[in-house]
């Protein structure tokens, strides 16, 4: 397939691109800096403007991952605008471009996150759950998904990648947590009861390849392992894997004082199930957190 990818130079792209190349796909990148992309993948086509790409109907698949990092800075009004614009506006522009040349057998895989459900406590949450959260992250994901769904008329399939925390040895959450936990300073956040849906980066990549091939899959798809854990269980498992104690909880009020609204990301959660994937026969190589951490650390 000829595949267009946005947000390619990020953590997920760095796992996905080699696997797509190995599967024999031809990859084009729409990036902010073609020079940066070429430094990573000299053999790939990278452009900064959509009009530098071949016609939209020459692409069989589009994978849309671009977005400012959500937890990198405090959620000031201007930061929120940057988080929204880098996802929602970019997705609208991409879809307008795609709609210039509709193609019934094209698939758009567009980014989203399990945060779209809002805080669902300990209720089991599959793709049929309502996405009516009132917090910033939920509204962001909802509007991001809505921007992608405008493409349904121009593409045969639109898939919303409702992604959990991607566990990778190369970056992301695990890398950030590793230092304090290695120093024996790890612990739960708040009361630790909030669920943390997670997925091993290798399973994320396998799931994307599965979705590209299985034409029955469309609409929202939870990309998370079948065994989400609470933050308390996650902290304990990580500490155990690193042979360190897990005795320094961070109270919710400290997180709220230090991070403001961004602390919602750490103190709320979803007990998500990958129902759409498992119903279609997808199996996870890393179904439990212990297996994933054992592989990655
Ligand atoms: N990693 C996770 O655990 C996780 C979980 C849930 C959802 N997601 C979502 O999945 C997507 C990919 O995740 P990731 O971990 O690979 O993210 P990442 O490492 O932060 O990379 C995101 C990419 O988006 C592009 N980007 C950043 N700011 C941008 C801007 N202002 N305008 C346009 N493009 C911009 C960049 O690509 P270029 O420089 O190549 O253009 C960047 O490499 C993100 O949208 C993220 O919200 C990730």
mmCIF file of C-alpha atoms and ligand atoms in Angstrom:
data_model
loop_
_atom_site.group_PDB
_atom_site.id
_atom_site.type_symbol
_atom_site.label_atom_id
_atom_site.label_comp_id
_atom_site.label_asym_id
_atom_site.label_seq_id
_atom_site.Cartn_x
_atom_site.Cartn_y
_atom_site.Cartn_z
ATOM 1 C CA UNK A 1 0.000 0.000 0.000
ATOM 2 C CA UNK A 2 1.015 3.622 -0.404
ATOM 3 C CA UNK A 3 0.582 5.111 3.078
ATOM 4 C CA UNK A 4 0.709 8.736 4.233
ATOM 5 C CA UNK A 5 1.690 9.374 7.871
ATOM 6 C CA UNK A 6 1.494 12.542 9.979
ATOM 7 C CA UNK A 7 3.300 12.926 13.320
ATOM 8 C CA UNK A 8 5.792 10.382 12.044
ATOM 9 C CA UNK A 9 8.830 11.536 13.998
ATOM 10 C CA UNK A 10 7.183 10.879 17.375
ATOM 11 C CA UNK A 11 7.401 7.872 19.671
ATOM 12 C CA UNK A 12 4.694 5.855 17.939
ATOM 13 C CA UNK A 13 5.978 6.709 14.455
ATOM 14 C CA UNK A 14 9.448 5.499 15.416
ATOM 15 C CA UNK A 15 7.966 2.046 16.129
ATOM 16 C CA UNK A 16 5.431 2.021 13.322
ATOM 17 C CA UNK A 17 7.523 3.091 10.352
ATOM 18 C CA UNK A 18 10.105 0.266 10.430
ATOM 19 C CA UNK A 19 7.268 -2.284 10.729
ATOM 20 C CA UNK A 20 5.337 -0.762 7.810
ATOM 21 C CA UNK A 21 8.528 -0.730 5.731
ATOM 22 C CA UNK A 22 9.193 -4.351 6.600
ATOM 23 C CA UNK A 23 5.647 -5.241 5.542
ATOM 24 C CA UNK A 24 6.478 -3.784 2.115
ATOM 25 C CA UNK A 25 4.423 -0.581 2.230
ATOM 26 C CA UNK A 26 5.500 2.616 0.492
ATOM 27 C CA UNK A 27 5.547 5.459 2.985
ATOM 28 C CA UNK A 28 5.155 9.190 2.570
ATOM 29 C CA UNK A 29 5.421 11.577 5.510
ATOM 30 C CA UNK A 30 3.672 14.915 6.007
ATOM 31 C CA UNK A 31 5.884 16.504 8.650
ATOM 32 C CA UNK A 32 6.857 19.917 9.953
ATOM 33 C CA UNK A 33 10.511 19.383 9.097
ATOM 34 C CA UNK A 34 11.395 17.119 6.156
ATOM 35 C CA UNK A 35 15.072 17.534 7.116
ATOM 36 C CA UNK A 36 14.406 16.032 10.561
ATOM 37 C CA UNK A 37 12.399 13.197 9.027
ATOM 38 C CA UNK A 38 15.108 12.502 6.445
ATOM 39 C CA UNK A 39 17.731 12.390 9.198
ATOM 40 C CA UNK A 40 15.723 9.485 10.680
ATOM 41 C CA UNK A 41 14.628 7.806 7.438
ATOM 42 C CA UNK A 42 16.695 9.053 4.453
ATOM 43 C CA UNK A 43 14.909 6.609 2.137
ATOM 44 C CA UNK A 44 11.376 7.926 2.803
ATOM 45 C CA UNK A 45 9.504 10.697 1.019
ATOM 46 C CA UNK A 46 8.893 13.584 3.432
ATOM 47 C CA UNK A 47 7.137 16.861 2.648
ATOM 48 C CA UNK A 48 6.010 19.845 4.695
ATOM 49 C CA UNK A 49 3.134 20.885 2.368
ATOM 50 C CA UNK A 50 0.241 18.712 1.253
ATOM 51 C CA UNK A 51 0.482 20.059 -2.302
ATOM 52 C CA UNK A 52 3.960 18.522 -2.537
ATOM 53 C CA UNK A 53 2.407 15.039 -2.261
ATOM 54 C CA UNK A 54 1.127 12.857 -5.097
ATOM 55 C CA UNK A 55 -2.667 13.073 -5.631
ATOM 56 C CA UNK A 56 -4.766 12.019 -2.603
ATOM 57 C CA UNK A 57 -6.339 9.094 -4.459
ATOM 58 C CA UNK A 58 -2.928 7.482 -4.914
ATOM 59 C CA UNK A 59 -2.851 6.721 -1.165
ATOM 60 C CA UNK A 60 -4.631 3.602 0.087
ATOM 61 C CA UNK A 61 -4.091 4.471 3.749
ATOM 62 C CA UNK A 62 -3.458 7.520 5.916
ATOM 63 C CA UNK A 63 -2.240 7.311 9.513
ATOM 64 C CA UNK A 64 -2.761 10.586 11.350
ATOM 65 C CA UNK A 65 -0.734 10.849 14.560
ATOM 66 C CA UNK A 66 0.315 14.508 14.701
ATOM 67 C CA UNK A 67 -0.208 16.508 17.859
ATOM 68 C CA UNK A 68 1.700 18.608 20.377
ATOM 69 C CA UNK A 69 2.750 16.421 23.355
ATOM 70 C CA UNK A 70 -0.179 16.552 25.775
ATOM 71 C CA UNK A 71 1.677 16.379 29.065
ATOM 72 C CA UNK A 72 4.782 18.398 28.191
ATOM 73 C CA UNK A 73 3.647 21.760 29.625
ATOM 74 C CA UNK A 74 1.006 23.294 31.894
ATOM 75 C CA UNK A 75 -2.403 23.622 30.274
ATOM 76 C CA UNK A 76 -2.542 27.395 29.978
ATOM 77 C CA UNK A 77 -5.108 28.843 27.577
ATOM 78 C CA UNK A 78 -2.489 29.181 24.823
ATOM 79 C CA UNK A 79 -1.158 25.656 25.448
ATOM 80 C CA UNK A 80 -4.668 24.233 25.206
ATOM 81 C CA UNK A 81 -5.096 26.064 21.931
ATOM 82 C CA UNK A 82 -1.824 24.556 20.629
ATOM 83 C CA UNK A 83 -2.902 21.052 21.719
ATOM 84 C CA UNK A 84 -6.241 21.456 19.951
ATOM 85 C CA UNK A 85 -5.002 23.154 16.827
ATOM 86 C CA UNK A 86 -2.130 20.681 16.228
ATOM 87 C CA UNK A 87 -4.690 17.863 16.240
ATOM 88 C CA UNK A 88 -8.100 19.183 15.226
ATOM 89 C CA UNK A 89 -7.121 21.889 12.707
ATOM 90 C CA UNK A 90 -4.430 19.671 11.206
ATOM 91 C CA UNK A 91 -6.915 16.792 10.844
ATOM 92 C CA UNK A 92 -9.444 19.127 9.168
ATOM 93 C CA UNK A 93 -6.826 20.311 6.683
ATOM 94 C CA UNK A 94 -5.802 16.707 5.994
ATOM 95 C CA UNK A 95 -9.418 15.624 5.448
ATOM 96 C CA UNK A 96 -10.154 18.577 3.160
ATOM 97 C CA UNK A 97 -7.171 17.532 1.073
ATOM 98 C CA UNK A 98 -8.310 13.883 1.015
ATOM 99 C CA UNK A 99 -11.837 14.874 0.011
ATOM 100 C CA UNK A 100 -10.448 16.440 -3.189
ATOM 101 C CA UNK A 101 -9.991 12.902 -4.487
ATOM 102 C CA UNK A 102 -12.323 10.420 -2.765
ATOM 103 C CA UNK A 103 -11.451 6.758 -2.904
ATOM 104 C CA UNK A 104 -13.786 4.050 -1.611
ATOM 105 C CA UNK A 105 -11.033 1.605 -0.631
ATOM 106 C CA UNK A 106 -8.985 4.130 1.326
ATOM 107 C CA UNK A 107 -8.623 3.865 5.105
ATOM 108 C CA UNK A 108 -7.915 6.739 7.451
ATOM 109 C CA UNK A 109 -6.521 5.730 10.851
ATOM 110 C CA UNK A 110 -6.767 8.838 12.959
ATOM 111 C CA UNK A 111 -5.359 9.445 16.416
ATOM 112 C CA UNK A 112 -7.382 9.633 19.593
ATOM 113 C CA UNK A 113 -6.925 8.426 23.159
ATOM 114 C CA UNK A 114 -8.761 6.444 25.814
ATOM 115 C CA UNK A 115 -9.175 9.802 27.560
ATOM 116 C CA UNK A 116 -12.073 10.404 25.153
ATOM 117 C CA UNK A 117 -14.290 8.491 27.625
ATOM 118 C CA UNK A 118 -13.509 10.916 30.462
ATOM 119 C CA UNK A 119 -13.047 9.488 33.943
ATOM 120 C CA UNK A 120 -14.916 6.178 33.989
ATOM 121 C CA UNK A 121 -13.735 5.011 37.414
ATOM 122 C CA UNK A 122 -13.695 1.223 37.720
ATOM 123 C CA UNK A 123 -16.465 0.647 35.169
ATOM 124 C CA UNK A 124 -15.430 -1.655 32.306
ATOM 125 C CA UNK A 125 -15.239 0.587 29.233
ATOM 126 C CA UNK A 126 -15.411 -0.643 25.658
ATOM 127 C CA UNK A 127 -15.957 1.255 22.407
ATOM 128 C CA UNK A 128 -19.724 1.439 23.003
ATOM 129 C CA UNK A 129 -19.282 3.592 26.125
ATOM 130 C CA UNK A 130 -20.398 7.230 25.794
ATOM 131 C CA UNK A 131 -17.731 9.866 25.159
ATOM 132 C CA UNK A 132 -19.324 12.547 27.245
ATOM 133 C CA UNK A 133 -16.467 13.464 29.607
ATOM 134 C CA UNK A 134 -16.425 17.131 30.600
ATOM 135 C CA UNK A 135 -12.668 17.417 31.125
ATOM 136 C CA UNK A 136 -10.294 19.053 28.641
ATOM 137 C CA UNK A 137 -8.697 15.819 27.354
ATOM 138 C CA UNK A 138 -12.072 14.206 26.676
ATOM 139 C CA UNK A 139 -13.323 17.229 24.701
ATOM 140 C CA UNK A 140 -10.018 17.395 22.820
ATOM 141 C CA UNK A 141 -10.256 13.752 21.722
ATOM 142 C CA UNK A 142 -13.954 14.070 20.879
ATOM 143 C CA UNK A 143 -13.322 17.059 18.579
ATOM 144 C CA UNK A 144 -10.242 15.370 17.097
ATOM 145 C CA UNK A 145 -12.356 12.309 16.254
ATOM 146 C CA UNK A 146 -15.142 14.481 14.821
ATOM 147 C CA UNK A 147 -12.618 16.183 12.511
ATOM 148 C CA UNK A 148 -11.525 12.766 11.188
ATOM 149 C CA UNK A 149 -15.084 11.551 10.725
ATOM 150 C CA UNK A 150 -15.783 14.328 8.205
ATOM 151 C CA UNK A 151 -13.676 12.111 5.938
ATOM 152 C CA UNK A 152 -16.193 9.239 5.920
ATOM 153 C CA UNK A 153 -17.644 10.401 2.626
ATOM 154 C CA UNK A 154 -14.236 10.514 0.969
ATOM 155 C CA UNK A 155 -12.802 7.296 2.404
ATOM 156 C CA UNK A 156 -14.221 3.819 2.675
ATOM 157 C CA UNK A 157 -13.138 3.432 6.267
ATOM 158 C CA UNK A 158 -12.299 5.752 9.124
ATOM 159 C CA UNK A 159 -10.745 4.200 12.237
ATOM 160 C CA UNK A 160 -10.341 6.155 15.475
ATOM 161 C CA UNK A 161 -7.267 4.920 17.340
ATOM 162 C CA UNK A 162 -8.348 5.309 20.988
ATOM 163 C CA UNK A 163 -4.896 4.716 22.388
ATOM 164 C CA UNK A 164 -3.859 3.886 25.939
ATOM 165 C CA UNK A 165 -0.424 4.621 27.385
ATOM 166 C CA UNK A 166 2.081 3.284 24.895
ATOM 167 C CA UNK A 167 4.840 1.413 26.733
ATOM 168 C CA UNK A 168 8.194 1.581 25.001
ATOM 169 C CA UNK A 169 11.831 1.383 25.994
ATOM 170 C CA UNK A 170 12.497 4.340 23.682
ATOM 171 C CA UNK A 171 10.459 7.069 25.378
ATOM 172 C CA UNK A 172 7.044 8.103 26.598
ATOM 173 C CA UNK A 173 5.627 7.464 30.051
ATOM 174 C CA UNK A 174 7.819 4.494 30.982
ATOM 175 C CA UNK A 175 11.012 6.436 30.334
ATOM 176 C CA UNK A 176 9.743 9.315 32.480
ATOM 177 C CA UNK A 177 8.753 7.013 35.343
ATOM 178 C CA UNK A 178 11.907 4.939 35.236
ATOM 179 C CA UNK A 179 14.269 7.431 36.904
ATOM 180 C CA UNK A 180 12.275 8.143 40.092
ATOM 181 C CA UNK A 181 11.344 4.463 40.420
ATOM 182 C CA UNK A 182 14.970 3.368 39.865
ATOM 183 C CA UNK A 183 15.983 5.719 42.672
ATOM 184 C CA UNK A 184 13.446 4.075 44.973
ATOM 185 C CA UNK A 185 11.299 7.222 44.925
ATOM 186 C CA UNK A 186 8.306 5.708 43.157
ATOM 187 C CA UNK A 187 4.785 5.416 44.460
ATOM 188 C CA UNK A 188 1.135 5.690 43.566
ATOM 189 C CA UNK A 189 -0.439 8.970 42.468
ATOM 190 C CA UNK A 190 -3.367 10.190 44.565
ATOM 191 C CA UNK A 191 -5.237 7.207 46.001
ATOM 192 C CA UNK A 192 -3.876 5.047 43.148
ATOM 193 C CA UNK A 193 -7.313 3.677 42.289
ATOM 194 C CA UNK A 194 -7.444 5.296 38.837
ATOM 195 C CA UNK A 195 -7.103 2.817 35.961
ATOM 196 C CA UNK A 196 -4.242 3.122 33.462
ATOM 197 C CA UNK A 197 -4.998 1.396 30.165
ATOM 198 C CA UNK A 198 -1.651 0.614 28.562
ATOM 199 C CA UNK A 199 -0.339 -1.114 25.436
ATOM 200 C CA UNK A 200 3.115 -2.421 24.562
ATOM 201 C CA UNK A 201 4.467 -0.515 21.536
ATOM 202 C CA UNK A 202 4.931 -3.804 19.663
ATOM 203 C CA UNK A 203 1.253 -4.670 20.139
ATOM 204 C CA UNK A 204 0.271 -1.163 19.012
ATOM 205 C CA UNK A 205 2.207 -1.722 15.791
ATOM 206 C CA UNK A 206 0.732 -5.219 15.326
ATOM 207 C CA UNK A 207 -2.757 -3.791 15.910
ATOM 208 C CA UNK A 208 -2.265 -1.094 13.266
ATOM 209 C CA UNK A 209 -1.103 -3.696 10.722
ATOM 210 C CA UNK A 210 -4.140 -5.828 11.658
ATOM 211 C CA UNK A 211 -6.520 -2.867 11.211
ATOM 212 C CA UNK A 212 -4.999 -1.961 7.839
ATOM 213 C CA UNK A 213 -5.690 -5.496 6.614
ATOM 214 C CA UNK A 214 -9.068 -6.206 8.199
ATOM 215 C CA UNK A 215 -11.665 -4.229 6.284
ATOM 216 C CA UNK A 216 -14.356 -5.086 8.835
ATOM 217 C CA UNK A 217 -12.729 -2.805 11.401
ATOM 218 C CA UNK A 218 -13.958 0.771 11.387
ATOM 219 C CA UNK A 219 -14.973 3.486 13.822
ATOM 220 C CA UNK A 220 -13.584 3.653 17.356
ATOM 221 C CA UNK A 221 -11.039 1.026 18.364
ATOM 222 C CA UNK A 222 -9.472 0.850 21.822
ATOM 223 C CA UNK A 223 -5.750 0.276 21.507
ATOM 224 C CA UNK A 224 -4.978 -1.041 24.951
ATOM 225 C CA UNK A 225 -4.092 -4.422 26.420
ATOM 226 C CA UNK A 226 -6.965 -6.533 27.794
ATOM 227 C CA UNK A 227 -5.713 -6.203 31.382
ATOM 228 C CA UNK A 228 -5.644 -2.551 32.437
ATOM 229 C CA UNK A 229 -4.304 -1.966 35.940
ATOM 230 C CA UNK A 230 -4.842 0.713 38.526
ATOM 231 C CA UNK A 231 -2.155 3.306 39.087
ATOM 232 C CA UNK A 232 -1.357 1.571 42.411
ATOM 233 C CA UNK A 233 -0.839 -1.767 40.633
ATOM 234 C CA UNK A 234 1.214 -0.088 37.898
ATOM 235 C CA UNK A 235 3.505 1.584 40.455
ATOM 236 C CA UNK A 236 3.965 -1.680 42.376
ATOM 237 C CA UNK A 237 4.690 -3.688 39.213
ATOM 238 C CA UNK A 238 7.242 -1.146 37.995
ATOM 239 C CA UNK A 239 8.990 -0.964 41.363
ATOM 240 C CA UNK A 240 9.055 -4.767 41.590
ATOM 241 C CA UNK A 241 10.503 -5.069 38.094
ATOM 242 C CA UNK A 242 13.257 -2.615 39.070
ATOM 243 C CA UNK A 243 13.789 -4.348 42.465
ATOM 244 C CA UNK A 244 13.006 -1.141 44.322
ATOM 245 C CA UNK A 245 10.483 -0.249 47.042
ATOM 246 C CA UNK A 246 7.238 1.508 46.194
ATOM 247 C CA UNK A 247 6.745 3.680 49.238
ATOM 248 C CA UNK A 248 6.487 7.301 48.137
ATOM 249 C CA UNK A 249 2.890 8.101 47.194
ATOM 250 C CA UNK A 250 2.266 11.564 45.763
ATOM 251 C CA UNK A 251 -0.916 13.025 47.265
ATOM 252 C CA UNK A 252 -3.513 14.341 44.839
ATOM 253 C CA UNK A 253 -3.379 17.854 46.322
ATOM 254 C CA UNK A 254 0.357 18.126 45.583
ATOM 255 C CA UNK A 255 -0.195 17.073 41.959
ATOM 256 C CA UNK A 256 -3.052 19.562 41.629
ATOM 257 C CA UNK A 257 -0.965 22.359 43.139
ATOM 258 C CA UNK A 258 2.050 21.561 40.959
ATOM 259 C CA UNK A 259 0.344 20.735 37.659
ATOM 260 C CA UNK A 260 -3.059 22.407 37.813
ATOM 261 C CA UNK A 261 -5.607 20.974 35.370
ATOM 262 C CA UNK A 262 -2.956 18.753 33.754
ATOM 263 C CA UNK A 263 -3.101 16.647 36.956
ATOM 264 C CA UNK A 264 -6.481 15.326 35.672
ATOM 265 C CA UNK A 265 -4.470 13.147 33.268
ATOM 266 C CA UNK A 266 -2.713 11.464 36.195
ATOM 267 C CA UNK A 267 -5.562 11.305 38.697
ATOM 268 C CA UNK A 268 -8.389 10.000 36.520
ATOM 269 C CA UNK A 269 -8.596 6.939 34.312
ATOM 270 C CA UNK A 270 -10.532 4.407 32.308
ATOM 271 C CA UNK A 271 -10.803 0.637 32.770
ATOM 272 C CA UNK A 272 -10.725 0.141 29.003
ATOM 273 C CA UNK A 273 -11.195 -3.115 27.130
ATOM 274 C CA UNK A 274 -9.973 -3.669 23.536
ATOM 275 C CA UNK A 275 -13.338 -5.201 22.595
ATOM 276 C CA UNK A 276 -13.338 -4.270 18.896
ATOM 277 C CA UNK A 277 -9.894 -5.812 18.320
ATOM 278 C CA UNK A 278 -10.428 -9.014 20.301
ATOM 279 C CA UNK A 279 -13.876 -9.606 18.755
ATOM 280 C CA UNK A 280 -12.174 -9.675 15.362
ATOM 281 C CA UNK A 281 -9.562 -12.173 16.548
ATOM 282 C CA UNK A 282 -6.604 -9.927 17.415
ATOM 283 C CA UNK A 283 -4.414 -11.399 20.139
ATOM 284 C CA UNK A 284 -1.948 -9.471 22.268
ATOM 285 C CA UNK A 285 1.653 -10.602 22.592
ATOM 286 C CA UNK A 286 1.840 -8.675 25.856
ATOM 287 C CA UNK A 287 -1.500 -9.120 27.578
ATOM 288 C CA UNK A 288 -0.342 -8.495 31.144
ATOM 289 C CA UNK A 289 1.688 -5.623 32.519
ATOM 290 C CA UNK A 290 4.215 -8.007 34.071
ATOM 291 C CA UNK A 291 4.945 -9.485 30.616
ATOM 292 C CA UNK A 292 5.285 -6.025 29.066
ATOM 293 C CA UNK A 293 7.576 -4.649 31.777
ATOM 294 C CA UNK A 294 9.659 -7.809 31.785
ATOM 295 C CA UNK A 295 10.194 -7.342 28.049
ATOM 296 C CA UNK A 296 10.918 -3.617 28.197
ATOM 297 C CA UNK A 297 13.044 -3.137 31.325
HETATM 298 N N1 LIG B 1 2.284 7.755 23.228
HETATM 299 C C1 LIG B 1 1.164 7.546 23.931
HETATM 300 O O1 LIG B 1 1.196 6.939 25.028
HETATM 301 C C2 LIG B 1 -0.159 8.027 23.381
HETATM 302 C C3 LIG B 1 -1.338 7.693 24.057
HETATM 303 C C4 LIG B 1 -2.551 8.145 23.572
HETATM 304 C C5 LIG B 1 -2.600 8.929 22.434
HETATM 305 N N2 LIG B 1 -1.444 9.255 21.792
HETATM 306 C C6 LIG B 1 -1.531 10.146 20.624
HETATM 307 O O2 LIG B 1 -0.919 9.524 19.505
HETATM 308 C C7 LIG B 1 -0.217 10.508 18.728
HETATM 309 C C8 LIG B 1 1.221 10.037 18.533
HETATM 310 O O3 LIG B 1 1.786 9.796 19.818
HETATM 311 P P1 LIG B 1 3.352 9.893 20.080
HETATM 312 O O4 LIG B 1 3.599 9.352 21.441
HETATM 313 O O5 LIG B 1 4.108 9.354 18.923
HETATM 314 O O6 LIG B 1 3.511 11.472 20.146
HETATM 315 P P2 LIG B 1 4.859 12.338 20.074
HETATM 316 O O7 LIG B 1 6.044 11.504 20.336
HETATM 317 O O8 LIG B 1 4.634 13.522 20.977
HETATM 318 O O9 LIG B 1 4.896 12.801 18.541
HETATM 319 C C9 LIG B 1 3.848 13.504 17.987
HETATM 320 C C10 LIG B 1 4.274 14.056 16.655
HETATM 321 O O10 LIG B 1 3.304 15.036 16.287
HETATM 322 C C11 LIG B 1 3.912 16.045 15.517
HETATM 323 N N3 LIG B 1 3.648 17.352 16.104
HETATM 324 C C12 LIG B 1 4.008 17.808 17.339
HETATM 325 N N4 LIG B 1 3.605 19.082 17.486
HETATM 326 C C13 LIG B 1 2.994 19.431 16.343
HETATM 327 C C14 LIG B 1 2.400 20.628 15.867
HETATM 328 N N5 LIG B 1 2.354 21.743 16.627
HETATM 329 N N6 LIG B 1 1.857 20.642 14.632
HETATM 330 C C15 LIG B 1 1.910 19.529 13.858
HETATM 331 N N7 LIG B 1 2.480 18.374 14.231
HETATM 332 C C16 LIG B 1 3.016 18.332 15.459
HETATM 333 C C17 LIG B 1 5.402 15.764 15.495
HETATM 334 O O11 LIG B 1 5.701 15.126 14.256
HETATM 335 P P3 LIG B 1 6.516 15.825 13.073
HETATM 336 O O12 LIG B 1 7.565 16.676 13.720
HETATM 337 O O13 LIG B 1 7.020 14.639 12.360
HETATM 338 O O14 LIG B 1 5.572 16.630 12.263
HETATM 339 C C18 LIG B 1 5.614 14.782 16.636
HETATM 340 O O15 LIG B 1 6.685 13.933 16.399
HETATM 341 C C19 LIG B 1 -0.268 11.825 19.496
HETATM 342 O O16 LIG B 1 -1.170 12.694 18.861
HETATM 343 C C20 LIG B 1 -0.747 11.432 20.875
HETATM 344 O O17 LIG B 1 -1.606 12.404 21.464
HETATM 345 C C21 LIG B 1 -0.222 8.826 22.241
#
